[in-house]
Tab-separated table of C-alpha atoms and ligand atoms in Angstrom:
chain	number	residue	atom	x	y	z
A	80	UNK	CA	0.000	0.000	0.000
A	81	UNK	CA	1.599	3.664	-1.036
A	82	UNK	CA	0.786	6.334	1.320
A	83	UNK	CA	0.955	10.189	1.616
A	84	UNK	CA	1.282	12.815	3.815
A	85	UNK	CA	-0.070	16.548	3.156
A	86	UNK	CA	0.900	19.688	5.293
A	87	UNK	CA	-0.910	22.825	4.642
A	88	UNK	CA	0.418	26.444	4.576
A	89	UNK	CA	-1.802	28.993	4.452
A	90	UNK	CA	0.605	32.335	3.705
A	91	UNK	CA	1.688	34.246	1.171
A	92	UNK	CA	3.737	37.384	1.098
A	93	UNK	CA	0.752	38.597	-1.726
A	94	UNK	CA	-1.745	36.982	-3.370
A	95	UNK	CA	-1.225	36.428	-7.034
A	96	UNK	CA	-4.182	37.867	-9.408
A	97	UNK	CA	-4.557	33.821	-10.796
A	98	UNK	CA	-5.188	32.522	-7.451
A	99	UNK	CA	-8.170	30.719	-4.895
A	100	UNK	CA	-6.109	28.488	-3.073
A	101	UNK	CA	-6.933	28.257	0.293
A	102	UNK	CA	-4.175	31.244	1.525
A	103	UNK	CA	-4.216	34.513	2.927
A	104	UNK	CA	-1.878	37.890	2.847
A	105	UNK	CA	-1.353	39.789	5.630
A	106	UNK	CA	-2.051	37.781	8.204
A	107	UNK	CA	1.801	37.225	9.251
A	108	UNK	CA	0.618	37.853	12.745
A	109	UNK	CA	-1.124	34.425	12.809
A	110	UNK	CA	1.837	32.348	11.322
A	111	UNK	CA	3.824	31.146	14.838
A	112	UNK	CA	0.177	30.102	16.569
A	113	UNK	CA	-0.387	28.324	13.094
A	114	UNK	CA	2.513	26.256	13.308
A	115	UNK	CA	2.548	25.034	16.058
A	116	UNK	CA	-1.112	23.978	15.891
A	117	UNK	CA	0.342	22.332	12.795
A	118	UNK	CA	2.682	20.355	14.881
A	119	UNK	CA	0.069	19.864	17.534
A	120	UNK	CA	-2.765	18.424	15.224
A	121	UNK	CA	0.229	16.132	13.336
A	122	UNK	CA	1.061	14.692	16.438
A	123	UNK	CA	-2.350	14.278	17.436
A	124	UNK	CA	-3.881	12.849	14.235
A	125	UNK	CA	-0.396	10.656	14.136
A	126	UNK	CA	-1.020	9.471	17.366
A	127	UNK	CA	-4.751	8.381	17.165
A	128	UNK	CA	-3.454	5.732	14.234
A	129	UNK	CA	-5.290	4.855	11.309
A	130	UNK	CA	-9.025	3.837	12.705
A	131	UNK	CA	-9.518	7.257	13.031
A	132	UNK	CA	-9.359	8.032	9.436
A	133	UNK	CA	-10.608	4.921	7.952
A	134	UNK	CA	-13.938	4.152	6.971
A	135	UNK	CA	-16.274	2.262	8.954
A	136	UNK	CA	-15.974	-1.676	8.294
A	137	UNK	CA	-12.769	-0.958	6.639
A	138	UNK	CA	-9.990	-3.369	7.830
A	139	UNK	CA	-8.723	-0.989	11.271
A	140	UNK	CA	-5.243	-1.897	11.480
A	141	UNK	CA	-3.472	-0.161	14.544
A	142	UNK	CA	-0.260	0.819	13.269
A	143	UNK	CA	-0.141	3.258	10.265
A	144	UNK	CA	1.663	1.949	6.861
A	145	UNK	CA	4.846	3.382	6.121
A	146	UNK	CA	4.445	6.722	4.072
A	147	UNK	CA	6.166	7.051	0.855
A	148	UNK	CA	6.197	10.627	0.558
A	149	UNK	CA	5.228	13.944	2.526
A	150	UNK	CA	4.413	17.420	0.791
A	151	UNK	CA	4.339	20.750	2.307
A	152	UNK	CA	2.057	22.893	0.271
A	153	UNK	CA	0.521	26.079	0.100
A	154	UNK	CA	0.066	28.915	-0.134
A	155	UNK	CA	3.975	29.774	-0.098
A	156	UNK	CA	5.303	26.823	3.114
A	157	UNK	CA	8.908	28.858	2.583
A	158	UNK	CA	7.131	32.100	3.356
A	159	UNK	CA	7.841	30.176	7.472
A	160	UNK	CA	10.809	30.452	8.938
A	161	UNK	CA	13.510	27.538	8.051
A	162	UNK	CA	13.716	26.425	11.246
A	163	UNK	CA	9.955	26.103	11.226
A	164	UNK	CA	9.467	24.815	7.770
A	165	UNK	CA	12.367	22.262	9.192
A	166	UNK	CA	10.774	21.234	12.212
A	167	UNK	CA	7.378	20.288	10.767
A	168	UNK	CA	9.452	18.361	8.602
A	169	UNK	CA	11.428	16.580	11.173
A	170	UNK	CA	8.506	15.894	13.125
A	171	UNK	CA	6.963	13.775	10.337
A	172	UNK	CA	9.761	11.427	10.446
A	173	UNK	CA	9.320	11.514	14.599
A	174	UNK	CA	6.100	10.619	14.443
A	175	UNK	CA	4.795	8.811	11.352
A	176	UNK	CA	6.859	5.947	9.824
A	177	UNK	CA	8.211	6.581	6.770
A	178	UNK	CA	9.403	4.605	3.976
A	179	UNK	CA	13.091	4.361	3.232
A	180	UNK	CA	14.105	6.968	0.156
A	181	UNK	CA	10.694	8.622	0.822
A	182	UNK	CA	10.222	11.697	-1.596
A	183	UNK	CA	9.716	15.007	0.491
A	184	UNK	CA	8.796	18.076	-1.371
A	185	UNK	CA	8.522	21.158	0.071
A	186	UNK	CA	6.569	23.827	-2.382
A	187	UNK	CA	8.714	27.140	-2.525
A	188	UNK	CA	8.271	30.826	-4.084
A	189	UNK	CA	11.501	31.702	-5.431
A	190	UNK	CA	11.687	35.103	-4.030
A	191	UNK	CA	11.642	33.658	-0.115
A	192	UNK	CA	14.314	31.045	-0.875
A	193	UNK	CA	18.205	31.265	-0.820
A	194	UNK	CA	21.364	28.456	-0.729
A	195	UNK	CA	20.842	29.101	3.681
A	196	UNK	CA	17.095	28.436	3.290
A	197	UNK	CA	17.584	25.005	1.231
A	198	UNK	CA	20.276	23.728	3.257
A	199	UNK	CA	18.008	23.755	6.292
A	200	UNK	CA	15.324	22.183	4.364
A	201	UNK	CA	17.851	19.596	3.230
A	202	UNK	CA	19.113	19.162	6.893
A	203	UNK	CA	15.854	18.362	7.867
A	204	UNK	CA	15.419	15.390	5.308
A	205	UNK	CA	13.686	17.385	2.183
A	206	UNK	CA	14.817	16.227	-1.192
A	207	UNK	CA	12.539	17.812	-3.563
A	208	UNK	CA	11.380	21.170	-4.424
A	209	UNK	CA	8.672	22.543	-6.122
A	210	UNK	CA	9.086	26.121	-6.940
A	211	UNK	CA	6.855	28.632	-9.142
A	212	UNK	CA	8.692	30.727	-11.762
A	213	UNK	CA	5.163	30.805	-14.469
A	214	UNK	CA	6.786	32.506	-17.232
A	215	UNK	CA	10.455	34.341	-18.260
A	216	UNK	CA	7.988	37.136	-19.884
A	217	UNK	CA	8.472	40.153	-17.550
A	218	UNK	CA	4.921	41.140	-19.085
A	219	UNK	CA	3.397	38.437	-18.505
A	220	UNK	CA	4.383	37.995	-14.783
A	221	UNK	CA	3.078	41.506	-14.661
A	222	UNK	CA	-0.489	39.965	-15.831
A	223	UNK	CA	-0.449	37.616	-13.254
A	224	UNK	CA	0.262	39.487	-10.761
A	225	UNK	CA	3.821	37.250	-9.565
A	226	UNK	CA	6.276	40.019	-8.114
A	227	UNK	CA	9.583	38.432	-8.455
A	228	UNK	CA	12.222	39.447	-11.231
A	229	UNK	CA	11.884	37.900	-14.272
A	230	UNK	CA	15.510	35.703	-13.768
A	231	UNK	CA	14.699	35.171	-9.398
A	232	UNK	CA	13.748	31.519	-10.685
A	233	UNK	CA	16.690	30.864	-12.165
A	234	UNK	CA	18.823	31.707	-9.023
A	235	UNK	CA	16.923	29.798	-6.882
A	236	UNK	CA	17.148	26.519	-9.439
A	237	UNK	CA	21.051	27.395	-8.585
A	238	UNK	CA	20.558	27.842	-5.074
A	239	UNK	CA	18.835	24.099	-4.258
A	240	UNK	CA	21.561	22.546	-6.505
A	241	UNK	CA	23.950	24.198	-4.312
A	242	UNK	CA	21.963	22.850	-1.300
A	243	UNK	CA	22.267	19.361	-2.682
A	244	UNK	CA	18.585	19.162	-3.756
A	245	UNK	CA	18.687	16.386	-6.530
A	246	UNK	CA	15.023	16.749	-7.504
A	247	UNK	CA	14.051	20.672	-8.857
A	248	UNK	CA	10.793	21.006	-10.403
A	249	UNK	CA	9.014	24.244	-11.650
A	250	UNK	CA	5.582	25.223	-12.161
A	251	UNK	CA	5.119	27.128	-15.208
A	252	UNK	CA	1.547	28.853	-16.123
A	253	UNK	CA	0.894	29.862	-20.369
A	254	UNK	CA	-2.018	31.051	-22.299
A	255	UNK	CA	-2.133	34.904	-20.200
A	256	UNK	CA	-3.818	36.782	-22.920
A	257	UNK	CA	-0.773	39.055	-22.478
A	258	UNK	CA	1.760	36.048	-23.710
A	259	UNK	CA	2.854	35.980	-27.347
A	260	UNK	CA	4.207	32.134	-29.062
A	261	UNK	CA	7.578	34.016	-29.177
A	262	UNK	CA	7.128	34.432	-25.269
A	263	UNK	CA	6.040	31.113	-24.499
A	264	UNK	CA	8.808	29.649	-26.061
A	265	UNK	CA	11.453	31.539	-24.423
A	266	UNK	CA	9.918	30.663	-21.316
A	267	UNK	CA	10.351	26.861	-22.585
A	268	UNK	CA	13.801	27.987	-23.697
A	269	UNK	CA	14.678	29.017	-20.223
A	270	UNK	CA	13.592	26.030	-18.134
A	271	UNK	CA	15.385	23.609	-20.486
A	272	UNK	CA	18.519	25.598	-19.994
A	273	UNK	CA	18.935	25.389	-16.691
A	274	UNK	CA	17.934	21.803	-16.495
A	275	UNK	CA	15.108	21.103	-13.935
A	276	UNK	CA	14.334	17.435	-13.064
A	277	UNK	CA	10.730	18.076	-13.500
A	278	UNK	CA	7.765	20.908	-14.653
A	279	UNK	CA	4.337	21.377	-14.327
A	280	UNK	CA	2.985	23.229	-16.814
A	281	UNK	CA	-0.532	24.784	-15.808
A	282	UNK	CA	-3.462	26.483	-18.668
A	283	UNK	CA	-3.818	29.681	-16.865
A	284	UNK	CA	-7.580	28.914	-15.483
A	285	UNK	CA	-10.002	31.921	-14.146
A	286	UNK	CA	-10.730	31.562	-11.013
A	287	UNK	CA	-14.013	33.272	-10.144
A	288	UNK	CA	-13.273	35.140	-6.728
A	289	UNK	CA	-9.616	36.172	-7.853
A	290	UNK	CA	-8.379	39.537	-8.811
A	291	UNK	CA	-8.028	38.428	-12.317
A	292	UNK	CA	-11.721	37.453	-12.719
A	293	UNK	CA	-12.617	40.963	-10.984
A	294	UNK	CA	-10.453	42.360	-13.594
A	295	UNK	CA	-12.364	40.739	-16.613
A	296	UNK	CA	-15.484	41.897	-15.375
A	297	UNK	CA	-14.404	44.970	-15.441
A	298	UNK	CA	-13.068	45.261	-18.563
A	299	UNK	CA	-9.352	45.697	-17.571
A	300	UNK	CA	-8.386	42.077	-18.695
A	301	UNK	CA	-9.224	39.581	-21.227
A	302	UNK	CA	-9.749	36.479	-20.685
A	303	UNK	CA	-7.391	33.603	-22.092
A	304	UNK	CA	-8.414	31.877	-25.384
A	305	UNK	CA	-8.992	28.346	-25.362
A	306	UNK	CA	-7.114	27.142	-29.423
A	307	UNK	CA	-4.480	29.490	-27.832
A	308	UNK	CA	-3.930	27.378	-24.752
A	309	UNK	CA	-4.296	24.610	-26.831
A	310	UNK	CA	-1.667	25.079	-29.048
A	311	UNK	CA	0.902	26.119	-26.348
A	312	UNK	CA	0.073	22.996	-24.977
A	313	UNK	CA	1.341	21.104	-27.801
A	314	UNK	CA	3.616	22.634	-28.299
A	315	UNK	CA	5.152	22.581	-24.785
A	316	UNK	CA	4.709	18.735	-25.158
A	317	UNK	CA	6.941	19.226	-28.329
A	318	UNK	CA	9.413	20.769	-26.811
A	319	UNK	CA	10.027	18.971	-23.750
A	320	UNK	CA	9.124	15.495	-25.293
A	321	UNK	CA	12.184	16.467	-27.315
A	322	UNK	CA	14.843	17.385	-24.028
A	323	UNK	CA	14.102	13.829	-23.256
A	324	UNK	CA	11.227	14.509	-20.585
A	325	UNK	CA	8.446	12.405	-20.521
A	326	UNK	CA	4.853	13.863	-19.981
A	327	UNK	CA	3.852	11.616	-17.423
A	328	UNK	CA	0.363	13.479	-16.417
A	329	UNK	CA	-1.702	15.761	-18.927
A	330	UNK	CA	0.418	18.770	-16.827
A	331	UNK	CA	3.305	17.365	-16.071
A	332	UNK	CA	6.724	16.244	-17.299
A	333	UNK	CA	9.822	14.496	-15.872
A	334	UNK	CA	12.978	13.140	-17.098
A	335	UNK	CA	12.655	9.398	-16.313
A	336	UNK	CA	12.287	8.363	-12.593
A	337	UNK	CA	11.615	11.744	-11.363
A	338	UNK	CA	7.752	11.614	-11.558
A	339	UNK	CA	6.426	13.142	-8.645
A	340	UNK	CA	5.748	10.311	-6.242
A	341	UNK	CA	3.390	12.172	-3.853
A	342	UNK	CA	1.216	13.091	-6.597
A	343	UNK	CA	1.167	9.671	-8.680
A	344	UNK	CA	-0.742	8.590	-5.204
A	345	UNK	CA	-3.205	11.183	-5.297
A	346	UNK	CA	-4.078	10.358	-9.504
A	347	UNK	CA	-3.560	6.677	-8.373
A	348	UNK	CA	-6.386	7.502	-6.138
A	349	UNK	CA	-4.257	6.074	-2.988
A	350	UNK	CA	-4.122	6.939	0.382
A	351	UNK	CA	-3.047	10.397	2.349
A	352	UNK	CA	-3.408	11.895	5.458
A	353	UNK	CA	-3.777	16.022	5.029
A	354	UNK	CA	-2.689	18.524	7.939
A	355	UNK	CA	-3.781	22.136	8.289
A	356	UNK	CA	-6.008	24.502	7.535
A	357	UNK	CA	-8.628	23.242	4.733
A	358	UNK	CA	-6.329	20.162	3.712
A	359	UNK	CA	-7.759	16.911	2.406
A	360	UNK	CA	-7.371	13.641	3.324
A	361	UNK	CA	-8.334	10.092	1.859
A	362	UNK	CA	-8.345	7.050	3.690
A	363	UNK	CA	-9.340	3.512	2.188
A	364	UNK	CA	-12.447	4.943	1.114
A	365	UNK	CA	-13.512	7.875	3.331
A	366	UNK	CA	-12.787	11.513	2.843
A	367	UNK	CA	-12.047	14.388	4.940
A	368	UNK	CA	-11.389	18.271	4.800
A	369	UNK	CA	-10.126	20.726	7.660
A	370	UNK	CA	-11.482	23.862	8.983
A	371	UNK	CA	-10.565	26.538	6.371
A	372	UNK	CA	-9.978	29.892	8.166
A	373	UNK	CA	-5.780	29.301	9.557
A	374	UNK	CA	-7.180	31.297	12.598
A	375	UNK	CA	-10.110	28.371	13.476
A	376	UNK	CA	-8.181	26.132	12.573
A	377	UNK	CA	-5.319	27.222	15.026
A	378	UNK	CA	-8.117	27.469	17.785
A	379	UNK	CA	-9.239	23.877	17.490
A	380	UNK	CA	-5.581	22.445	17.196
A	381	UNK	CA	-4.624	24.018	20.300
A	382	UNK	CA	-7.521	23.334	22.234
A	383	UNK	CA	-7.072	19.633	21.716
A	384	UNK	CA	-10.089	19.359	19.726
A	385	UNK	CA	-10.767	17.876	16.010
A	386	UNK	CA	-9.783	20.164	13.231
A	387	UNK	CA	-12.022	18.394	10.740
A	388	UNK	CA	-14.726	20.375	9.100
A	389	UNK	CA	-16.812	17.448	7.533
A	390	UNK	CA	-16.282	14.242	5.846
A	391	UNK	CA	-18.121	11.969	3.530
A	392	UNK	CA	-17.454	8.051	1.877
A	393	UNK	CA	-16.989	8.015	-1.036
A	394	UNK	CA	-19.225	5.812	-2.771
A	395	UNK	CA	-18.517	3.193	-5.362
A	396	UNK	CA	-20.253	5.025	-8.107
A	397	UNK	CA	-18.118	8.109	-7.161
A	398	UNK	CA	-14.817	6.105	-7.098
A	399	UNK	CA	-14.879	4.922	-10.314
A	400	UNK	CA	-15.824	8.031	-11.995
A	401	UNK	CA	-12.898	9.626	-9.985
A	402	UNK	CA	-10.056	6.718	-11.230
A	403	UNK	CA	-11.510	7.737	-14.558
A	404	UNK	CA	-11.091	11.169	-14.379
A	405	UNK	CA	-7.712	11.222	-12.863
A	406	UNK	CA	-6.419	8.268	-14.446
A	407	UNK	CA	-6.952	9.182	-17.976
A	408	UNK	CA	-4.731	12.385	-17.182
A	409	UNK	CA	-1.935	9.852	-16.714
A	410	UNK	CA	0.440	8.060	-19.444
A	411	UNK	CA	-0.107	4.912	-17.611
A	412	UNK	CA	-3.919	5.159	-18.272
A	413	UNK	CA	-6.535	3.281	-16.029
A	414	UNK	CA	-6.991	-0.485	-15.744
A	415	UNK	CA	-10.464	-0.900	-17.600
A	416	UNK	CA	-11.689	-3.004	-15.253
A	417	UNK	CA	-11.507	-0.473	-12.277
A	418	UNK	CA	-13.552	1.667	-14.541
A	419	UNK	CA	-16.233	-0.589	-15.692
A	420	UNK	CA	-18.989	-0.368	-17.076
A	421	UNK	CA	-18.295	2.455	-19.777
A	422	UNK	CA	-20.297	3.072	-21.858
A	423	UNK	CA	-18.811	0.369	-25.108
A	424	UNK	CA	-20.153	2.600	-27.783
A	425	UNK	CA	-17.801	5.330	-26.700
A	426	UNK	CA	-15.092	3.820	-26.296
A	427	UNK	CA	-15.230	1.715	-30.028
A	428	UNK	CA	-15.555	5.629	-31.246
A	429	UNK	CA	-13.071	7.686	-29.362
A	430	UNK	CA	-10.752	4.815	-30.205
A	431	UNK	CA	-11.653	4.417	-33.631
A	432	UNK	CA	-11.876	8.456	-33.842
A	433	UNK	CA	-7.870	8.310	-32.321
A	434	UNK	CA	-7.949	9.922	-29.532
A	435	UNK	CA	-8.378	6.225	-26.935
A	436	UNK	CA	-6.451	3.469	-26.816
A	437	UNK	CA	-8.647	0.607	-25.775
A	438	UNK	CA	-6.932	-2.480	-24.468
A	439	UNK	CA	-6.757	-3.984	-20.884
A	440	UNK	CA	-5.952	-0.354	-19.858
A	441	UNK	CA	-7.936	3.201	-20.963
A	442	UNK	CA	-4.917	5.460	-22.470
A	443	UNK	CA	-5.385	9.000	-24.637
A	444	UNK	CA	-3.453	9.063	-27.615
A	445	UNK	CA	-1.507	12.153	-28.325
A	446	UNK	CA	-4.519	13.393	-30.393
A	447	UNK	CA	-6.678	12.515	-27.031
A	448	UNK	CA	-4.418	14.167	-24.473
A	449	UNK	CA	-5.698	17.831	-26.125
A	450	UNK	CA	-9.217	16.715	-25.924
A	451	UNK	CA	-8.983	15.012	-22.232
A	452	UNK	CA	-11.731	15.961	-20.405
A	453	UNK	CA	-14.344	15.922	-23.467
A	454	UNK	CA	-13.160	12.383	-23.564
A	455	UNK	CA	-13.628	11.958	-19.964
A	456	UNK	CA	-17.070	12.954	-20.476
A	457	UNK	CA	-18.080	10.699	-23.374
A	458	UNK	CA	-16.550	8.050	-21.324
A	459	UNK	CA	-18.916	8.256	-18.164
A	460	UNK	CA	-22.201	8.868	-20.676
B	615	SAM	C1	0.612	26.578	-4.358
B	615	SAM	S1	1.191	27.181	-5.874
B	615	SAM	C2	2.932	26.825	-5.970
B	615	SAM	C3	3.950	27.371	-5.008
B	615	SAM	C4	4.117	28.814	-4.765
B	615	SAM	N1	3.090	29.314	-3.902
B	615	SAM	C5	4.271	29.701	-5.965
B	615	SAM	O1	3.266	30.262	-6.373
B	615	SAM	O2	5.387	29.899	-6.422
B	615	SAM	C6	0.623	25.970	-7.010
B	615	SAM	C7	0.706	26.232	-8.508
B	615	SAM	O3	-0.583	26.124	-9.088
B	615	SAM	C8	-0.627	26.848	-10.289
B	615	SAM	N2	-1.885	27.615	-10.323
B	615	SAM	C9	-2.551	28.140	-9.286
B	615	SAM	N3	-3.675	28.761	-9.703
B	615	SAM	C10	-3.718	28.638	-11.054
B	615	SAM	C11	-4.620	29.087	-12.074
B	615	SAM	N4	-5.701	29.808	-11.778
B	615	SAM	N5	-4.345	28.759	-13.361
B	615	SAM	C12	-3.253	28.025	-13.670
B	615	SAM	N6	-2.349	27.590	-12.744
B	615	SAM	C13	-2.578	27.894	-11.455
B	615	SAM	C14	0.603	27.735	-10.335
B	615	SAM	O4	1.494	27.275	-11.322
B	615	SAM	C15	1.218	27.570	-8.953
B	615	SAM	O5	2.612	27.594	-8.995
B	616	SF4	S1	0.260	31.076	-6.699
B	616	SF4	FE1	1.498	30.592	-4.940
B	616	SF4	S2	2.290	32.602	-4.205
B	616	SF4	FE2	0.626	33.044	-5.596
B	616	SF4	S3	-1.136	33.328	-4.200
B	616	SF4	FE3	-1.158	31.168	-4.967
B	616	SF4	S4	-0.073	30.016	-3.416
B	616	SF4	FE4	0.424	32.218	-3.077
C-alpha cells in the first residue's frame, strides 16, 4: 500500500491575481500560533493511528503503513521560517513511519528562498522542491500578478543545486492573454537551460473570486483563449518530449524516474493523510477536509479538539468516476476493469476516432491528451 502525507500552509507574502487556493496575505501575525497547531494536530492525528481516518468496516489496522512521501504545500510553506518549515518536517519522520528513500517536497516561491534556506530544508530530510517561476515574460508575470524578477527563478534553481537538492521542479503557467508564441517559447527555452528534473505546466484557469476574474469583469483584462492554450500545450509537449522529458500526467513532465511520487498517489487515487487549515485527506475509502480559516483552525488544534470540518465516503459510483477522471490524465492510463462499465459505444468511437487506446488499460493518444476531459465525459455517458 503507497501512502501520503499533506501539510498545509496557508501564507503568502501577496496573493497572485490567478489565485483561490486556500491562503491569505497579511495575516503574518497568525503564522507562529499556526505552526505550532500544525505540529500539535500532526502529532495528534499521528497518534490516534489509522481507525480514526478509515472508513467504517474498513480493515482498522493499529499501526499506520509506512508513508512514501510527505508534501508541504501552500500557499507559499517557505514564506515560514527555516527552522519552522524544518521542524514540521522533522517531526513527520518523529512521528509517522516513513518509507526508506521517501520523496519530500517542500513547495517554494523563489523570491523567499536562498542556498541558507535550502540547506536547512535539506538538513531536515527534504529532497525535492517545487518552486513557481510561471513565465520568463516580464509582461506576462506583470499579468499575473507574480512580483519576483523575471531571472529570481533561475537563481533559486542554482541555489537548491547548491543545497544538494537532486530533484528541482518548476511550475510554469501559459495562455495569459498578455503572452505571445515568441514568449512562451522563451519561457520553454529558459527552463530547459537550466535543467530542472521536472515541470508542471498549468493552462492559466479563471478563477471566479480572484483579482483576475474581478479584472475581466471589469473590462481591464481579457480572458485567455482556449485554441491558444491549446496550441501552447502542444507545443510545450513538443518541446520537452524532445529534451528527453516524458509527460507523465496531462500537466506534467519528468525526465525518467523523477515523476512526482506524492502526486502519482493522489491520480492513483491512494491513500493520504492532510494537515492544516482546509487540507484533504483520503483514507481507504472515506474523505475528509479541515477547517478553512488558519485562525479556526489554530483554535481547534490548540484546544485539543478535532480540526475536521466534515467528511463523507466516497461511494462506489463516485470512485470509479474519480479513477476515470484522474487516471486518464496519466500516461499509464486506467486499468479498464476499475472503470467498468463504460459506456462500449464510446469507447469503439473515441478509439476508432484516435484519440483512446482501448486495451486492458484506458490510455489518450496524443490526439486525445488535447481533448482530455471531453473524452472523460463521453466516457462516463
Ligand atoms: C501553491 S502554488 C505553488 C507554489 C508557490 N506558492 C508559488 O506560487 O510559487 C501551485 C501552482 O498552481 C498553479 N496555479 C494556481 N492557480 C492557477 C490558475 N488559476 N491557473 C493556472 N495555474 C494555477 C501555479 O502554477 C502555482 O505555482
Ligand atoms: S500562486 Fe502561490 S504565491 Fe501566488 S497566491 Fe497562490 S499560493 Fe500564493
Amino acid at each position: 500500500m503507497v501512502a501520503g502525507v499533506y501539510l498545509h500552509v496557508p501564507f503568502c507574502a501577496k496573493r497572485c491575481h490567478y489565485c483561490d487556493f486556500n491562503t491569505y496575505a497579511g495575516l503574518d501575525d497568525q503564522i507562529p500560533r499556526y505552526v505550532a497547531a500544525l505540529r500539535r494536530d500532526l502529532a495528534a492525528v499521528a497518534a490516534a493511528g489509522p481507525a480514526a481516518v478509515a472508513p467504517p468496516g474498513a480493515e482498522r489496522s493499529p499501526e499506520w503503513p509506512t508513508f512514501s512521501s510527505v508534501f508541504v504545500g501552500g500557499g507559499t510553506p517557505t514564506y515560514l521560517p527555516a527552522e519552522d518549515l524544518a521542524g514540521i518536517v522533522r517531526l513527520v519522520g518523529e512521528v509517522l513511519p516513513m518509507a526508506d528513500g521517501a520523496e519530500v517536497t517542500v513547495e517554494a516561491n523563489p523570491e523567499t528562498v536562498d542556498a541558507a534556506y535550502f540547506s536547512a530544508l535539506v538538513d531536515a530530510g527534504v529532497n525535492r522542491v517545487s518552486m513557481g517561476a510561471q513565465s520568463f515574460a516580464p509582461h506576462v508575470l506583470a499579468d499575473l500578478g507574480r512580483w519576483h524578477e523575471r531571472d529570481r527563478p533561475l537563481q533559486a534553481v542554482a541555489d537548491a543545486r547548491a543545497a544538494g537538492l537532486a530533484n528541482v521542479s518548476l511550475d510554469l503557467i501559459y495562455g495569459a492573454p498578455s503572452e505571445t508564441d515568441e514568449d512562451w517559447a522563451a519561457t520553454l527555452d529558459t527552463v530547459l537551460r537550466v535543467g530542472t528534473d521536472h515541470l508542471s505546466a498549468y493552462a492559466l484557469t479563471v478563477e471566479p473570486n480572484t483579482e483576475y476574474a474581478a479584472r475581466i469583469r471589469q473590462g481591464s483584462a481579457l480572458a485567455p483563449d482556449d485554441d491558444v492554450q491549446a496550441a501552447r500545450m502542444t507545443v510545450t509537449d513538443e518541446w520537452l518530449s524532445a529534451a528527453g522529458m516524458v509527460r507523465y500526467e496531462l500537466s506534467n513532465w519528468a525526465r525518467p524516474g523523477f515523476e512526482c511520487r506524492h502526486n502519482l498517489t493522489y491520480w492513483r487515487s491512494g491513500d493520504w493523510l492532510g494537515i492544516g487549515a482546509g487540507a484533504h485527506g483520503h483514507w481507504q475509502g472515506r474523505r475528509w477536509w479541515s477547517l478553512r480559516a488558519p485562525a479556526r483552525y489554530a483554535d481547534a488544534a490548540m484546544a485539543g479538539r478535532s480540526t475536521t470540518s466534515g467528511f463523507e465516503l466516497v461511494t462506489a459510483e463516485q470512485q470509479r468516476t474519480e479513477r476515470l477522471l484522474l487516471g486518464l490524465r496519466m500516461a499509464e492510463g486506467v486499468a479498464r476493469g476499475d472503470v467498468e462499465p463504460l459506456d462500449e459505444s464510446a469507447v469503439q468511437q473515441l478509439a476508432s476516432g484516435g484519440l483512446l487506446e482501448a486495451g486492458d488499460r484506458l490510455r489518450l493518444t496524443p490526439a486525445g491528451w488535447a481533448l482530455a476531459n471531453d473524452v472523460t465525459v463521453r466516457l462516463l455517458g
